Structures are given as structure tokens and as C-alpha cells.
Amino acid sequence: MNLTNFRFETDTDGIALATWDMPGRSMNVISMEVMDELERIVDAVVADPAIKGCVIVSGKDNFSAGADLTMLQSLGGEFARLKREKGEEAAMTHLFDGSRRLSLVFRKLETCGKPFAAAVSGLCLGGAFELALSCHHRVLSDDDKTRVGLPEIKVGLFPGGGGTQRVARLMQTGDALQMLFKGEQLRPLMAKNMGLVHEVAPKAEIVAKAKAWILGGGSAVAPWDVPKFKAPSGKVYSPAGMMIWPPANAIYRRETHDNYPAAKAILHAVYEGLQLPMDLGLKVESRYFAHILRTSEAAAMIRTLFLSMGELNKGARRPKDVPQTSIRKVGVVGAGFMGAGVAYVTANAGMEVVLVDQSVEAAEKGKSYAHTLVTNQINKGRAKTADRDALLARITASADYADLASCDLVVEAVFEDPKVKAEVIAKVEAVISPETVFASNTSTLPITGLAKASGRPEQFVGIHFFSPVEKMMLVEIIRGQATGDRAVAVALDYVRAIRKTPIVVNDSRGFFANRCVTAYLLEGHKMFLEGVPATMIETVAKMAGMPVGPLSLNDEVALDLGLKIARATEAQLGAGAVDGGQKALLEEMVEGQGRLGRKNRKGFYDYPEGASKRIWPGLKEMQPTHLDPDGIDVAELKHRFLVVQALEAARTVGEGVVTDPREADVGSILGFGFAPFTGGVLSYIDFMGAKRFVEIARDLEAKHGERFAVPQNLLDMAERGGSFYGDAARAKAA
């Protein structure tokens, strides 16, 4: 056979080995060509009587991360073209046939009459795991990097290569639904315990184990193709089934608020598929998959959370004329919560860290945070004691700024006060080399202003981490007016080295993310002061797609910090720069009631020891008026939460703070959880259409004030029928 993406050979025992090794790629992906070649391999195995069976293995470090989503994107584009040229029926037929191709190839393998086994090491996700599930036997490497799973839900899709049908026939229905809804990556032993794979073995033995299974008479019939097969949870319409499906529907509504069509499609596909023979179940799955491919939610999430995020992670915004830098040693000044987190993620990436604070004791306390984090991983079986010892050995706790002399990069993470930061800048620059880049971790203070305290502003850059550092995947890199390309490049190289997603923004108070978050918090406070019940504010925010309500988020960031920022802003920019009602509310909460947020267990919520948080009963007395919940327009509240953030994002584009829509969308989802199903703050506008968005915003402005005023750049866009991504593409082409 003339194959490009596979190597095919047969040993003396008559066992074929298909090694998936796509040329010119670091990772195997499922493409149309791969599907064609896989089908040819199945035909070759069946046609040769000397071949007893076949083992599929990867020639790379990972098995495969799944399908090439650009291929699925192209199916959507082809659908739109055919719909225009030949009508919707012809377009839908083409889309259904194209989207079902993978499922049919896998089913052909599964029913070909000869045993196939998958020997898996490294990542095996999405369509690649569906390939493994269609094999009759699955052997996983016990390597620490081996993971299997079906994460399609995270990009607005669901498993369309047979995953919903096979998983639901291998596991209890409730467990299968949970796996499909969460999209988590599973470790080898967990996958075996869940019944998804048959064996776990050392990496060097997985192919031999797979071959031994075939030589031992491994069956070429999948369990569900055996007569009288019974699903693990029994029939859908049975007493056991009725214990599963009503709660499953309730959980779906509670977790998604009907914002994610793919999650609903999973419910349908499993529910309907389990009542049918396998081939019909797969056809049902394919019909739902073709439908989901046409949704704006899938298009938006694929673009932002797969394509754009991948491009940013690969350095799409890195200055191209600056040579790649190798960062070996990083200084972190300030061993508080943020600094300790920065030290941990840096050391965890293999770099040396000098953690400096006012005393060695304070620095050691910051270092102990890393000890706690790794210990938690050890207790969960995700790390070893040796890993902790090695990581801690890379962190040097110090009170001496001179220890920063040999650092390639220094990150300052001290208190949000320009005077304090200026003192630190002077002390650091007195000891570091001219080539060392200095980065300020600040959430709101403009980098250009802070750089005035620097004697080398071209080497001064902002690196804004989000809290908690070890969990949040986004990092904002802020370019001040004097920041040079090399400083930006070094910052990007560092952020990529610690395996986080960077966005590059120009200087502004609050930069990008915090400007949008501040607008979200303010809207929650405004609703509260209008008399909307606190529980309704929080619930509707989550219905709109936000991960937490604004009052809960305010508690997490700390109410006293919000008050300090409001007062500092007022002092620098005047009373008109802050909302008087919001400031008065925070003053009463912090100074009148002593409620600082989660950190002192008292904020908009109470945080009782050993129990779940709950809305503080005294909140109702804090409201100047009370509205009847039944008379409140829930749809309008949802619009207010999303529109106010999208408007602020549009302003950042108009002001030149954000210059690439990919960064606004990725940053909004990773940084503050903006409704992922929309694709992010700018995609929210683009997919709705600028004209329609402006109409909604103007209606809100008439009712609620100038914070909903539409910026001129967005008005112009609506007038000419443009979009953020369309404008960016035209600018790039020019």
C-alpha cells in the first residue's frame, strides 16, 4: 500500500502493525486523508488471509489529539456555499455525509471481522479516542503523560465519531453522561477502572500486549454486536432508567442554562441511541452532530478556544525580528499571594527562581506556598515527593536584592501603590544587568506611569497575572509607551514557558480584562441598588453564561480592594471617574459593616466554616428599594451583564488598547469567564451582528444610562455592516 500518514507492516506471526506517523507534524490529527488511509488499512487486513489482526499505534510521543477542527470548519463553509447555490436540502445532505464519514470508517473497522487493537501512549483525545473505542481491544501506557478523553464539549461540539454510543454502552449511563459533559482527560488506571480500556502496561510493552491479545484469539466482535447485549444501566424505559433521565435533564439545565446546544445534543444522542441497535444509534448521533456543526456556538467556540488560542500559544503576537530568548533564572519581588504563585509556576516550568521580600521569613513563607501546592498534588497521586524536592530546590528565598543580579527577567508583585512600586524598581535596577527585562505585575496601574520610575523604560513591561496564578491560564502582557519589542518578546517567551496563554495589549488603566470585569461588577452593584434581589442578580448572571455572579466575584477579589481602587481612581481622575452609588455601597460594606469578602468570611455572602457559602441575610436591609422579582425582565438583565462588558471591550479596540480580536475573545473567556458559548466579548457582537447589538445597547442606554453608550468605532462598524474579525482580516491583507 502507498500510505503517507501510516506505516504498515506484518510480522512473522501474521499480526499487522499500523503506525500512525504524519509527516511534518508534531502531533497526529484526523484529516480526510487519514480517514481514507485508515479505511484502506482495514480493507487490506480483511483481504489478506495471512493477517490475523492489526494493532494501531502512534509513531510520535502522543497518539493523537483528535480531529483537525479546521476540517470541520470547512464543512460549515461548504454548507453555506451549497445552500446558496443548490438549496438547503442539498447542502444538508452534503454536510451530513461529510460529518458522518469518520463514524462510518470506525464502524467499518469495528465490524470488519478481524480483531483490531489500539496501543496508546501519550494523549489520545477526541476522535482519536473514538478510534481506540472502535478497536476491539485497548492497551494504555502507564506513562505519566498518557491521557484519554472526549473533550469536544469544550469547543462547542460533542463526540461525533461514535463516542456517545460506545461510551454509553461501556459504562453506567450516569457515569457516561458525566464523562461526556465534563470532557475531562482521564489517566490510564482511571480509564481502566471505568471500563473504557482493557489493559495498562509499561510503554515498552503496549504493542506486545496488544499483539498477544490478538494471538490469544481476541474476539473481533464488539460487546454491543453480540446477540442479547444489555447496556450496563439496562433499558431506558425501566425503573432504573427513570432514576437516571429526569435527574440528568435537571442537571443539564442547572449547569448549562440551555446555552450549549452540544450538551443538549449529548442528552438526545445517548437517550435515543440506547433505544436502538448500534448502527441506528450511530446514525442518530451523526444527525445531531451535523446539526451542531451549523450552530453559531460551535463556530464561535472552535474559532476562539481552538484556533485563536492555539495561534496565540504559538506566538502569533511575538515581535518577529527579536531572536528567541532562553530564560533560565527569574526574580520575583514580593512573596505575597500573587508573588508566591508566580514563583511556583516559574519553578514548576523548570526555571530557577529568586523570591525576594522584606525579610527572609516573609520570602520563606511565600516559598511554602509552593510546598503546599505540590503536597496537595502528591496526596492526589499526581506528583512524587522527589518532584516537590526538586521544585523547592529551584526557589531561593531571600531578602537581598543583590541576589537578583544574574536573573534574565524580574517580576515585581508588590502592593498596588505607585510609590511602593517605584521604590522596588529603583532597588532592582541597581543590581540587574542592562539586558534584564523588568516586569510589573499590576492589575490596574498604567505601565507608562510606573515606567517613569525606571532608568530603562524600553526594558520595562507589564505582566498581569490573574488570581490564583497556578489555576488561571491567561496572562496580559502590557506594552507601555516606551516598552521595546525585546521586552515584549521576552515576556511572551516567559509566559509560553510557564504554559499559559498570553495576550498583548497597549497601556490603559485597567488594561483590557479588568476594564471589562469592572463593568461587570458595577452592573451587579447597580442592579442591587435598583432593588433587584441579590439571589436573582447572581442566578441571572450565571444564566447569561458567566461562571459566577458579580457579588460572589466581588467577594473573591475583596471588597476593600475594590474600595481602594475606587478611591485611588477618584484621587487621580476626579469624582466623575467613579460611580457614587457603587462607592457608597462599598464604603458601607467595608467600613460600616466590616465585610471585606471571602478573606474575612464576610462579604455579600457569609462563608461559614465547613459549610457552603450563602447570601448574607442583612443584604436586603442595604437596599434602598425592593423590586418584585416577578416584574423584572430576566432577558434584559442577561443582556445588561453581557452587553456592558462587550461595550467596554469595543472601547478598548477603539482606543487601540486591543489590536487583535483574537486576544479580546481568548482573554475574556480565560481571564474572567465571559460566556464561553459566545466565543468571547467581540465574537458576541460579531455573531449577533453589529447593527443588532447597537440596537440592544441603545435601548439599554435609554433605560439605564450612559454606561451603555455605543463607542464611535462600533457605530461606524454597524453603519457599514462590518465586524471585528472582518476588519482585522482586511487590515492584515492590506
XYZ file of C-alpha atoms in Angstrom:
734
model
C 0.000 0.000 0.000
C 1.097 3.517 -0.774
C 0.402 5.313 2.526
C 1.514 8.784 3.604
C 0.272 9.049 7.178
C 0.742 5.433 8.288
C 3.452 2.802 8.087
C 2.049 -0.687 7.557
C 3.925 -3.924 8.138
C 3.143 -7.510 9.086
C 5.252 -9.679 11.408
C 6.004 -13.407 11.143
C 3.014 -14.225 13.375
C 0.646 -12.602 10.906
C -0.058 -9.528 13.039
C -0.198 -6.248 11.150
C 1.127 -3.067 12.734
C -0.291 0.259 11.518
C 1.949 3.059 12.822
C 0.290 6.464 12.622
C 3.034 8.994 11.950
C 2.002 12.041 9.926
C 4.978 13.693 8.197
C 5.840 17.279 9.090
C 3.624 17.360 12.181
C 4.475 17.140 15.846
C 1.023 15.669 16.553
C -1.140 13.271 14.564
C -4.550 14.671 13.633
C -7.537 13.128 11.924
C -7.963 14.550 8.440
C -9.805 13.410 5.323
C -6.570 11.800 4.104
C -6.120 9.938 7.401
C -9.683 8.601 7.164
C -9.063 7.409 3.621
C -5.834 5.653 4.576
C -7.370 4.081 7.665
C -10.154 2.625 5.517
C -7.571 1.241 3.101
C -5.745 -0.397 6.017
C -8.974 -2.069 7.144
C -9.595 -3.325 3.605
C -6.023 -4.663 3.365
C -6.286 -6.513 6.679
C -9.586 -8.093 5.674
C -8.395 -9.035 2.180
C -5.221 -10.837 3.277
C -5.979 -14.278 4.781
C -2.466 -14.398 6.261
C -3.198 -11.419 8.520
C -4.764 -12.448 11.837
C -5.414 -8.920 13.110
C -3.969 -5.434 13.376
C -2.509 -3.178 16.064
C -2.749 0.589 15.659
C -0.003 2.598 17.365
C 1.469 6.072 17.063
C 4.963 6.818 15.809
C 5.021 10.045 17.831
C 5.205 10.851 21.541
C 1.419 11.242 21.612
C -1.188 9.069 19.946
C -3.334 11.979 18.669
C -5.287 14.958 19.968
C -8.169 14.139 17.621
C -9.713 15.668 14.530
C -8.382 18.669 12.654
C -11.072 21.208 13.569
C -10.257 23.313 10.530
C -11.629 20.353 8.542
C -14.917 20.653 10.423
C -14.885 24.410 9.897
C -14.559 23.857 6.168
C -17.646 21.619 6.241
C -19.608 24.558 7.628
C -18.281 26.845 4.908
C -19.153 24.292 2.233
C -22.659 24.020 3.683
C -23.170 27.781 3.351
C -21.923 27.732 -0.258
C -24.113 24.802 -1.295
C -27.115 26.316 0.437
C -26.738 29.429 -1.709
C -26.131 27.503 -4.924
C -28.269 24.353 -4.631
C -30.626 24.890 -1.727
C -30.758 23.812 1.902
C -31.672 20.166 1.288
C -28.642 19.509 -0.931
C -26.405 21.410 1.465
C -27.692 19.459 4.455
C -27.191 16.136 2.684
C -23.597 17.064 1.890
C -22.949 18.194 5.467
C -24.473 15.042 6.938
C -22.465 12.767 4.652
C -19.233 14.653 5.302
C -19.655 14.840 9.062
C -20.547 11.135 9.207
C -17.512 9.934 7.290
C -15.394 9.310 10.400
C -18.162 7.419 12.151
C -18.627 5.117 9.147
C -14.892 4.372 8.886
C -14.738 3.465 12.572
C -17.815 1.250 12.260
C -16.284 -0.472 9.238
C -13.183 -1.238 11.317
C -15.312 -2.487 14.201
C -17.360 -4.884 12.045
C -14.685 -5.985 9.570
C -14.434 -9.480 11.050
C -10.784 -9.319 12.145
C -9.560 -8.112 15.548
C -8.083 -4.639 15.865
C -6.248 -3.415 18.971
C -5.110 0.091 19.910
C -1.777 0.520 21.720
C -1.897 4.012 23.163
C 0.769 6.200 24.734
C 0.573 9.944 25.363
C -2.507 11.994 24.528
C -5.396 10.172 22.892
C -8.302 12.580 22.744
C -11.489 13.266 20.824
C -11.735 11.434 17.516
C -8.510 9.562 18.290
C -10.070 8.050 21.406
C -13.171 7.255 19.370
C -10.834 5.335 17.037
C -9.481 3.443 20.047
C -13.036 2.756 21.262
C -13.910 1.260 17.876
C -10.977 -1.156 18.217
C -11.811 -4.448 19.914
C -9.031 -4.157 22.486
C -7.329 -1.140 24.072
C -3.955 -1.118 25.850
C -2.737 2.093 27.512
C 0.779 3.008 28.530
C 1.205 3.697 32.253
C 3.337 6.704 31.307
C 2.561 9.877 33.319
C 1.725 11.748 30.106
C -0.856 9.265 28.843
C -4.409 10.624 28.875
C -7.608 9.625 27.106
C -10.857 11.503 26.832
C -13.562 13.141 24.758
C -13.131 16.903 25.290
C -15.233 18.075 22.323
C -17.779 19.784 24.575
C -15.118 22.350 25.468
C -15.141 23.718 21.922
C -18.907 23.622 21.467
C -19.031 20.162 19.862
C -19.710 16.630 21.059
C -18.182 13.270 20.068
C -19.449 12.579 16.551
C -17.345 9.527 15.697
C -19.362 7.084 17.762
C -18.247 8.321 21.181
C -21.703 8.925 22.629
C -22.851 5.434 21.611
C -19.820 3.395 22.645
C -19.189 5.138 25.967
C -22.868 4.781 26.883
C -22.638 1.031 26.190
C -19.422 0.569 28.180
C -20.377 2.489 31.328
C -23.346 3.161 33.562
C -25.442 5.825 31.848
C -24.968 8.416 34.597
C -21.201 7.991 34.505
C -21.164 8.130 30.710
C -23.157 11.380 30.661
C -20.878 12.913 33.271
C -17.798 11.991 31.228
C -19.280 13.418 28.035
C -20.473 16.622 29.719
C -17.196 17.344 31.502
C -14.818 16.442 28.673
C -12.051 15.655 31.149
C -8.818 13.863 30.338
C -8.544 10.522 32.133
C -5.429 8.858 33.468
C -4.766 5.247 32.396
C -5.805 3.468 35.602
C -8.951 5.561 35.903
C -9.881 4.748 32.304
C -9.374 1.043 33.035
C -11.418 1.194 36.228
C -14.203 2.907 34.305
C -14.244 0.055 31.787
C -13.087 2.177 28.854
C -9.832 0.267 28.245
C -8.735 -3.297 28.850
C -5.080 -3.138 29.918
C -2.494 -0.736 31.331
C 1.145 -1.662 30.774
C 4.629 -0.108 30.597
C 5.125 1.925 27.429
C 7.682 -0.522 26.030
C 5.172 -3.392 26.307
C 1.927 -1.970 24.928
C 2.413 -3.204 21.347
C 3.463 -6.659 22.550
C 0.436 -6.829 24.859
C -1.879 -5.828 22.000
C -0.339 -8.435 19.691
C -0.552 -11.107 22.403
C -4.269 -10.424 22.745
C -4.780 -10.995 19.028
C -2.630 -14.169 19.026
C -4.583 -15.410 22.027
C -7.765 -15.445 19.997
C -9.073 -11.962 20.685
C -12.640 -11.529 19.526
C -13.382 -9.327 16.521
C -16.914 -8.678 17.769
C -17.666 -5.606 19.893
C -19.798 -6.267 23.011
C -22.791 -4.382 21.563
C -22.743 -6.555 18.450
C -23.162 -9.735 20.497
C -26.771 -11.016 20.437
C -28.779 -10.138 23.563
C -26.293 -7.421 24.596
C -27.590 -5.416 27.550
C -26.403 -1.896 28.334
C -24.852 -1.518 31.820
C -27.790 0.555 33.108
C -30.448 -1.549 31.407
C -33.220 -0.202 29.252
C -34.029 3.494 29.077
C -37.683 2.796 29.843
C -37.262 0.854 33.047
C -37.350 1.661 36.767
C -33.545 2.077 36.675
C -33.759 4.291 33.599
C -36.317 6.537 35.215
C -33.871 7.056 38.089
C -31.344 8.409 35.567
C -33.043 10.552 32.955
C -35.173 13.035 34.950
C -32.164 13.989 37.138
C -29.938 14.113 34.029
C -32.271 16.650 32.430
C -32.348 18.714 35.624
C -28.548 18.692 35.934
C -28.209 19.692 32.289
C -30.464 22.730 32.801
C -28.752 23.694 36.059
C -25.254 23.522 34.601
C -25.823 24.942 31.110
C -28.950 27.128 31.354
C -29.615 25.881 27.821
C -26.705 27.911 26.457
C -24.769 24.967 24.997
C -26.535 23.125 22.133
C -23.835 20.425 22.136
C -24.655 19.435 25.716
C -28.314 19.062 24.807
C -27.314 17.021 21.746
C -25.373 14.640 24.014
C -28.514 14.019 26.054
C -30.543 13.373 22.903
C -27.942 11.147 21.257
C -27.440 8.930 24.321
C -31.140 8.785 25.229
C -32.282 7.922 21.729
C -29.253 5.837 20.795
C -29.608 3.453 23.732
C -33.057 2.506 22.483
C -31.722 1.469 19.074
C -29.320 -1.066 17.540
C -25.768 0.255 17.243
C -25.917 1.245 13.578
C -29.090 3.260 14.044
C -27.691 4.780 17.238
C -24.651 5.946 15.291
C -26.891 7.449 12.626
C -28.816 9.373 15.292
C -25.524 10.651 16.703
C -24.436 11.763 13.231
C -27.638 13.710 12.650
C -27.181 15.624 15.886
C -23.519 16.169 15.081
C -24.363 17.672 11.690
C -26.863 19.960 13.395
C -24.319 21.132 15.974
C -21.767 21.901 13.263
C -24.207 24.523 11.948
C -24.647 26.356 15.258
C -23.070 29.738 15.923
C -21.988 28.464 19.345
C -19.815 25.749 17.787
C -18.390 28.157 15.210
C -17.571 30.736 17.874
C -16.034 28.289 20.344
C -13.970 26.474 17.710
C -12.596 29.766 16.437
C -11.731 31.183 19.858
C -10.915 28.194 22.059
C -9.153 26.082 19.446
C -7.862 28.123 16.521
C -7.202 31.523 18.111
C -5.928 30.119 21.385
C -3.610 27.774 19.507
C -2.247 30.631 17.419
C -1.629 32.825 20.479
C 0.028 29.967 22.341
C 2.393 29.503 19.388
C 3.480 33.138 19.491
C 1.224 34.817 16.941
C 1.758 38.199 18.627
C 5.502 37.902 19.240
C 7.669 40.591 17.592
C 9.154 38.705 14.656
C 12.527 40.470 14.464
C 13.583 39.593 18.019
C 15.610 36.367 18.453
C 14.132 33.688 20.699
C 15.229 34.025 24.314
C 16.055 31.256 26.752
C 15.009 32.272 30.242
C 16.908 30.337 32.879
C 16.500 32.432 36.010
C 13.627 34.669 37.129
C 13.467 37.053 40.058
C 10.150 37.591 41.853
C 9.928 40.567 44.202
C 7.091 40.302 46.689
C 6.303 36.935 48.291
C 2.628 37.574 48.990
C -0.173 35.545 47.455
C 0.485 36.701 43.876
C 4.277 36.613 44.086
C 4.245 33.176 45.675
C 2.033 31.929 42.856
C 4.346 33.402 40.217
C 7.345 31.767 41.903
C 5.577 28.400 41.920
C 4.530 28.362 38.238
C 8.001 29.549 37.218
C 9.809 26.858 39.200
C 7.283 24.293 38.021
C 8.335 25.113 34.445
C 11.940 24.230 35.308
C 13.393 27.717 35.792
C 15.438 28.933 38.742
C 13.614 31.470 40.945
C 14.882 34.088 43.389
C 11.965 35.077 45.630
C 12.676 38.360 47.409
C 10.752 40.029 50.212
C 11.485 42.442 53.075
C 12.676 39.572 55.277
C 13.893 36.041 54.692
C 10.996 34.840 56.866
C 8.466 36.532 54.561
C 10.203 35.092 51.499
C 10.240 31.608 53.048
C 6.530 31.932 53.767
C 5.970 32.639 50.080
C 8.097 29.628 49.176
C 5.999 27.447 51.479
C 3.035 28.120 49.184
C 4.790 26.041 46.521
C 5.345 23.309 49.109
C 1.620 23.276 49.891
C 0.584 23.122 46.241
C 2.882 20.218 45.367
C 1.957 18.376 48.561
C -1.688 18.553 47.514
C -0.712 17.013 44.175
C 1.242 14.262 45.951
C -1.799 13.473 48.102
C -3.872 13.098 44.921
C -1.283 10.837 43.288
C -0.338 13.439 40.672
C 3.227 14.063 41.831
C 6.004 12.398 43.795
C 7.978 13.579 46.806
C 11.039 13.853 44.560
C 9.123 16.277 42.322
C 8.428 18.518 45.308
C 12.029 18.427 46.484
C 13.316 19.313 43.013
C 10.854 22.176 42.601
C 11.601 23.690 46.008
C 15.330 23.424 45.306
C 14.791 25.754 42.341
C 13.339 28.515 44.584
C 15.765 30.635 46.609
C 14.107 32.730 49.338
C 15.975 35.968 50.040
C 15.778 39.471 51.476
C 18.791 40.653 49.475
C 18.128 42.408 46.165
C 21.704 41.627 45.111
C 20.601 38.013 44.589
C 18.659 39.230 41.536
C 21.855 40.189 39.686
C 22.008 37.118 37.451
C 18.281 36.967 36.581
C 17.118 37.118 32.956
C 13.748 38.543 33.994
C 12.468 40.149 37.190
C 8.752 40.197 38.015
C 7.620 42.709 40.633
C 4.493 41.663 42.538
C 4.285 44.110 45.441
C 1.390 46.185 46.769
C -0.665 48.186 44.238
C 0.809 51.542 45.179
C 2.881 53.586 42.699
C 5.231 54.809 45.460
C 5.921 51.292 46.744
C 6.486 50.026 43.223
C 8.830 52.952 42.441
C 10.999 52.039 45.443
C 11.189 48.421 44.277
C 12.046 49.456 40.703
C 14.977 51.537 41.936
C 16.310 48.728 44.142
C 16.027 46.124 41.385
C 17.556 48.251 38.637
C 20.514 49.000 40.897
C 21.603 45.346 40.755
C 20.367 43.783 37.500
C 22.229 43.723 34.187
C 21.325 46.056 31.292
C 19.835 43.103 29.366
C 17.466 42.030 32.151
C 13.809 42.767 31.485
C 11.785 44.228 34.358
C 8.079 43.309 34.523
C 5.444 44.787 36.795
C 2.556 42.559 37.825
C -0.212 45.112 38.231
C -3.934 44.779 37.654
C -4.854 48.431 37.073
C -1.912 50.861 37.315
C -0.789 52.119 33.875
C 2.621 50.762 32.886
C 3.684 54.044 31.287
C 3.276 55.816 34.614
C 5.154 53.127 36.546
C 7.962 53.167 33.964
C 8.707 56.792 34.837
C 10.487 55.452 37.909
C 12.712 53.328 35.641
C 16.012 54.374 34.149
C 15.473 51.932 31.265
C 11.782 52.184 30.223
C 12.391 50.301 26.975
C 13.136 47.228 29.136
C 10.040 47.795 31.292
C 6.871 45.787 30.544
C 3.656 44.802 32.295
C 2.886 41.156 33.044
C -0.562 40.900 34.610
C -1.248 37.529 36.231
C -4.731 36.548 37.319
C -5.510 35.053 40.704
C -4.892 32.308 41.654
C -1.822 32.249 39.425
C -1.447 28.469 39.364
C -5.012 27.971 38.102
C -5.690 30.923 35.796
C -4.428 30.303 32.267
C -4.390 33.884 30.963
C -1.593 36.437 31.295
C -1.885 40.001 29.984
C 1.338 41.493 28.635
C 1.120 45.280 28.670
C 3.177 47.437 26.348
C 3.846 50.893 27.805
C 4.568 53.885 25.601
C 8.338 53.302 25.844
C 8.328 49.480 26.047
C 10.589 47.969 23.388
C 9.963 44.927 21.213
C 12.602 42.904 23.040
C 10.859 43.379 26.405
C 7.569 42.227 24.875
C 9.269 39.243 23.233
C 10.965 38.181 26.467
C 7.665 38.487 28.336
C 5.938 36.342 25.707
C 8.704 33.735 25.776
C 8.403 33.569 29.562
C 4.608 33.247 29.572
C 4.744 30.490 26.989
C 7.471 28.737 29.010
C 5.181 28.613 32.065
C 2.480 27.138 29.792
C -0.030 29.957 29.975
C -1.835 31.818 27.207
C -0.576 35.374 26.579
C -2.363 38.359 25.123
C -0.570 41.608 24.292
C -2.377 44.882 24.983
C -1.385 48.530 24.918
C -1.352 50.611 28.074
C -4.532 51.810 29.752
C -5.852 51.998 33.304
C -7.176 48.504 33.957
C -5.748 47.363 30.589
C -8.276 45.045 28.923
C -9.527 42.336 31.259
C -10.029 44.412 34.372
C -11.880 47.097 32.465
C -14.444 44.508 31.386
C -14.556 42.886 34.834
C -15.038 46.270 36.479
C -18.001 46.944 34.181
C -19.482 43.553 35.162
C -19.078 44.235 38.886
C -20.563 47.705 38.532
C -23.605 46.320 36.740
C -24.210 43.892 39.589
C -23.945 46.741 42.100
C -26.299 48.889 40.005
C -28.895 46.136 39.911
C -28.564 45.699 43.671
C -29.113 49.402 44.294
C -32.124 49.332 41.942
C -33.725 46.763 44.226
C -33.142 43.539 42.267
C -32.900 40.687 44.829
C -29.306 39.588 45.384
C -30.093 35.934 44.658
C -31.688 36.949 41.366
C -28.641 39.006 40.362
C -26.373 36.043 40.958
C -28.621 33.483 39.286
C -29.321 35.558 36.177
C -25.589 36.274 35.731
C -24.977 32.539 35.566
C -27.956 32.126 33.246
C -26.259 34.656 30.961
C -23.198 32.402 30.880
C -20.894 33.920 33.496
C -19.154 31.408 35.795
C -20.035 33.303 38.980
C -22.308 36.188 39.830
C -20.884 39.702 40.266
C -21.465 39.776 44.028
C -19.668 36.480 44.501
C -16.824 37.647 42.259
C -16.548 40.871 44.237
C -16.151 38.825 47.406
C -13.347 36.821 45.792
C -11.410 39.933 44.728
C -12.088 41.550 48.142
C -14.453 44.445 48.780
C -11.797 46.562 50.491
C -9.565 46.251 47.424
C -12.444 47.458 45.257
C -12.920 50.429 47.581
C -9.200 51.264 47.494
C -9.197 51.176 43.696
C -12.292 53.410 43.556
C -10.698 55.961 45.886
C -7.356 55.883 44.054
C -9.135 56.374 40.729
C -11.142 59.262 42.153
C -7.997 60.891 43.556
C -6.179 60.671 40.222
C -9.008 61.314 37.765
C -11.683 63.160 39.727
C -15.086 62.290 41.195
C -16.616 61.740 37.758
C -14.373 58.732 37.171
C -16.171 56.591 39.775
C -19.804 55.691 40.350
C -21.018 57.404 43.508
C -23.591 54.758 44.341
C -21.095 51.938 43.980
C -18.533 53.768 46.112
C -21.115 54.409 48.862
C -22.159 50.736 48.790
C -18.553 49.554 49.163
C -17.907 52.079 51.948
C -20.890 50.817 53.896
C -19.972 47.156 53.346
C -16.302 47.612 54.262
C -16.280 50.401 56.855
C -19.845 50.299 58.119
C -20.310 46.543 58.304
C -16.706 45.254 58.393
C -17.407 42.924 55.474
C -14.291 42.506 53.323
C -15.263 39.466 51.263
C -14.185 35.856 51.387
C -10.899 36.725 53.090
C -12.679 37.541 56.381
C -15.638 35.225 55.666
C -18.000 38.189 55.406
C -18.980 39.963 52.217
C -22.083 39.888 50.064
C -22.024 36.257 51.163
C -21.383 34.580 54.507
C -18.730 31.865 54.494
C -19.431 29.578 57.488
C -16.722 27.108 58.491
C -17.353 23.690 56.971
C -20.473 24.758 55.068
C -21.392 26.240 51.715
C -21.438 29.997 51.282
C -24.805 31.730 51.425
C -26.103 35.220 50.704
C -25.771 37.442 53.788
C -29.301 37.913 55.190
C -28.512 41.542 56.075
C -28.105 42.462 52.398
C -31.793 43.189 51.968
C -31.578 45.996 54.517
C -28.738 47.531 52.499
C -31.003 48.109 49.510
C -32.736 51.495 49.258
C -35.698 49.882 47.468
C -37.003 46.431 46.614
C -38.396 45.279 43.272
C -40.912 42.487 42.785
C -38.947 39.623 41.177
C -41.964 38.650 39.052
C -41.963 42.072 37.431
C -38.288 42.037 36.429
C -37.346 41.299 32.819
C -34.834 38.433 33.098
C -33.833 38.688 29.429
C -32.949 42.349 29.934
C -30.820 41.552 32.980
C -28.924 38.938 30.954
C -28.352 41.460 28.186
C -27.128 44.041 30.665
C -24.458 41.707 32.026
C -23.059 40.742 28.617
C -23.608 43.974 26.707
C -21.886 46.165 29.298
C -18.743 44.012 29.069
C -18.831 43.813 25.267
C -19.189 47.599 25.042
C -16.111 48.068 27.215
C -14.224 45.609 25.022
C -15.278 47.553 21.926
C -13.982 50.741 23.572
C -10.597 49.108 24.156
C -10.460 48.345 20.434
C -11.413 51.913 19.541
C -8.725 53.267 21.872
C -6.054 50.950 20.467
C -5.625 49.028 23.735
C -6.621 45.795 21.978
C -5.361 45.445 18.413
C -6.277 41.829 17.667
C -9.832 40.466 18.181
C -8.433 37.020 18.923
C -6.828 38.385 22.083
C -10.015 40.051 23.283
C -12.032 36.864 22.821
C -9.485 34.440 24.246
C -8.668 36.877 27.047
C -12.301 37.384 28.005
C -13.013 33.662 28.323
C -9.765 32.622 30.026
C -9.402 35.784 32.108
C -12.876 36.361 33.512
C -15.069 33.603 32.117
C -17.126 35.664 29.694
C -19.917 33.377 28.404
C -17.803 30.796 26.509
C -20.668 29.787 24.219
C -20.478 33.250 22.607
C -16.817 32.841 21.650
C -15.850 35.906 23.713
C -16.684 39.598 24.018
C -16.091 40.583 20.385
C -17.491 37.383 18.902
C -20.621 38.086 20.956
C -21.034 41.245 18.868
C -19.867 39.750 15.566
C -22.137 36.698 15.609
C -25.123 38.811 16.616
C -24.224 41.463 14.073
C -23.025 44.944 14.977
C -26.306 46.524 13.864
C -28.432 44.342 16.146
C -26.003 44.791 19.027
C -26.151 48.582 18.685
C -29.957 48.438 18.799
C -29.864 46.477 22.064
C -27.231 48.777 23.587
C -29.180 51.919 22.659
C -32.309 50.509 24.241
C -30.351 49.805 27.432
C -28.793 53.274 27.337
C -32.239 54.861 27.194
C -33.319 52.891 30.256
C -30.141 52.711 32.327
C -27.761 55.475 31.353
C -24.603 56.381 29.525
C -22.553 53.344 30.538
C -24.400 51.647 27.658
C -23.416 54.363 25.181
C -22.050 52.875 21.968
C -18.490 53.972 21.057
C -17.964 55.597 17.670
C -15.907 52.717 16.250
C -18.819 50.347 16.838
C -21.357 52.798 15.410
C -19.238 53.066 12.266
C -18.966 49.288 12.063
C -22.732 48.862 12.320
C -23.286 51.523 9.662
C -21.092 49.770 7.095
C -22.105 46.226 8.078
C -18.605 45.378 9.285
C -17.274 43.099 12.024
C -14.220 42.989 14.274
C -12.822 39.881 12.623
C -13.661 41.109 9.136
C -11.901 44.415 9.794
C -8.870 42.590 11.218
C -8.668 40.309 8.171
C -8.849 43.275 5.790
C -6.188 45.163 7.740
C -3.896 42.123 7.633
C -4.442 41.663 3.900
C -3.616 45.321 3.297
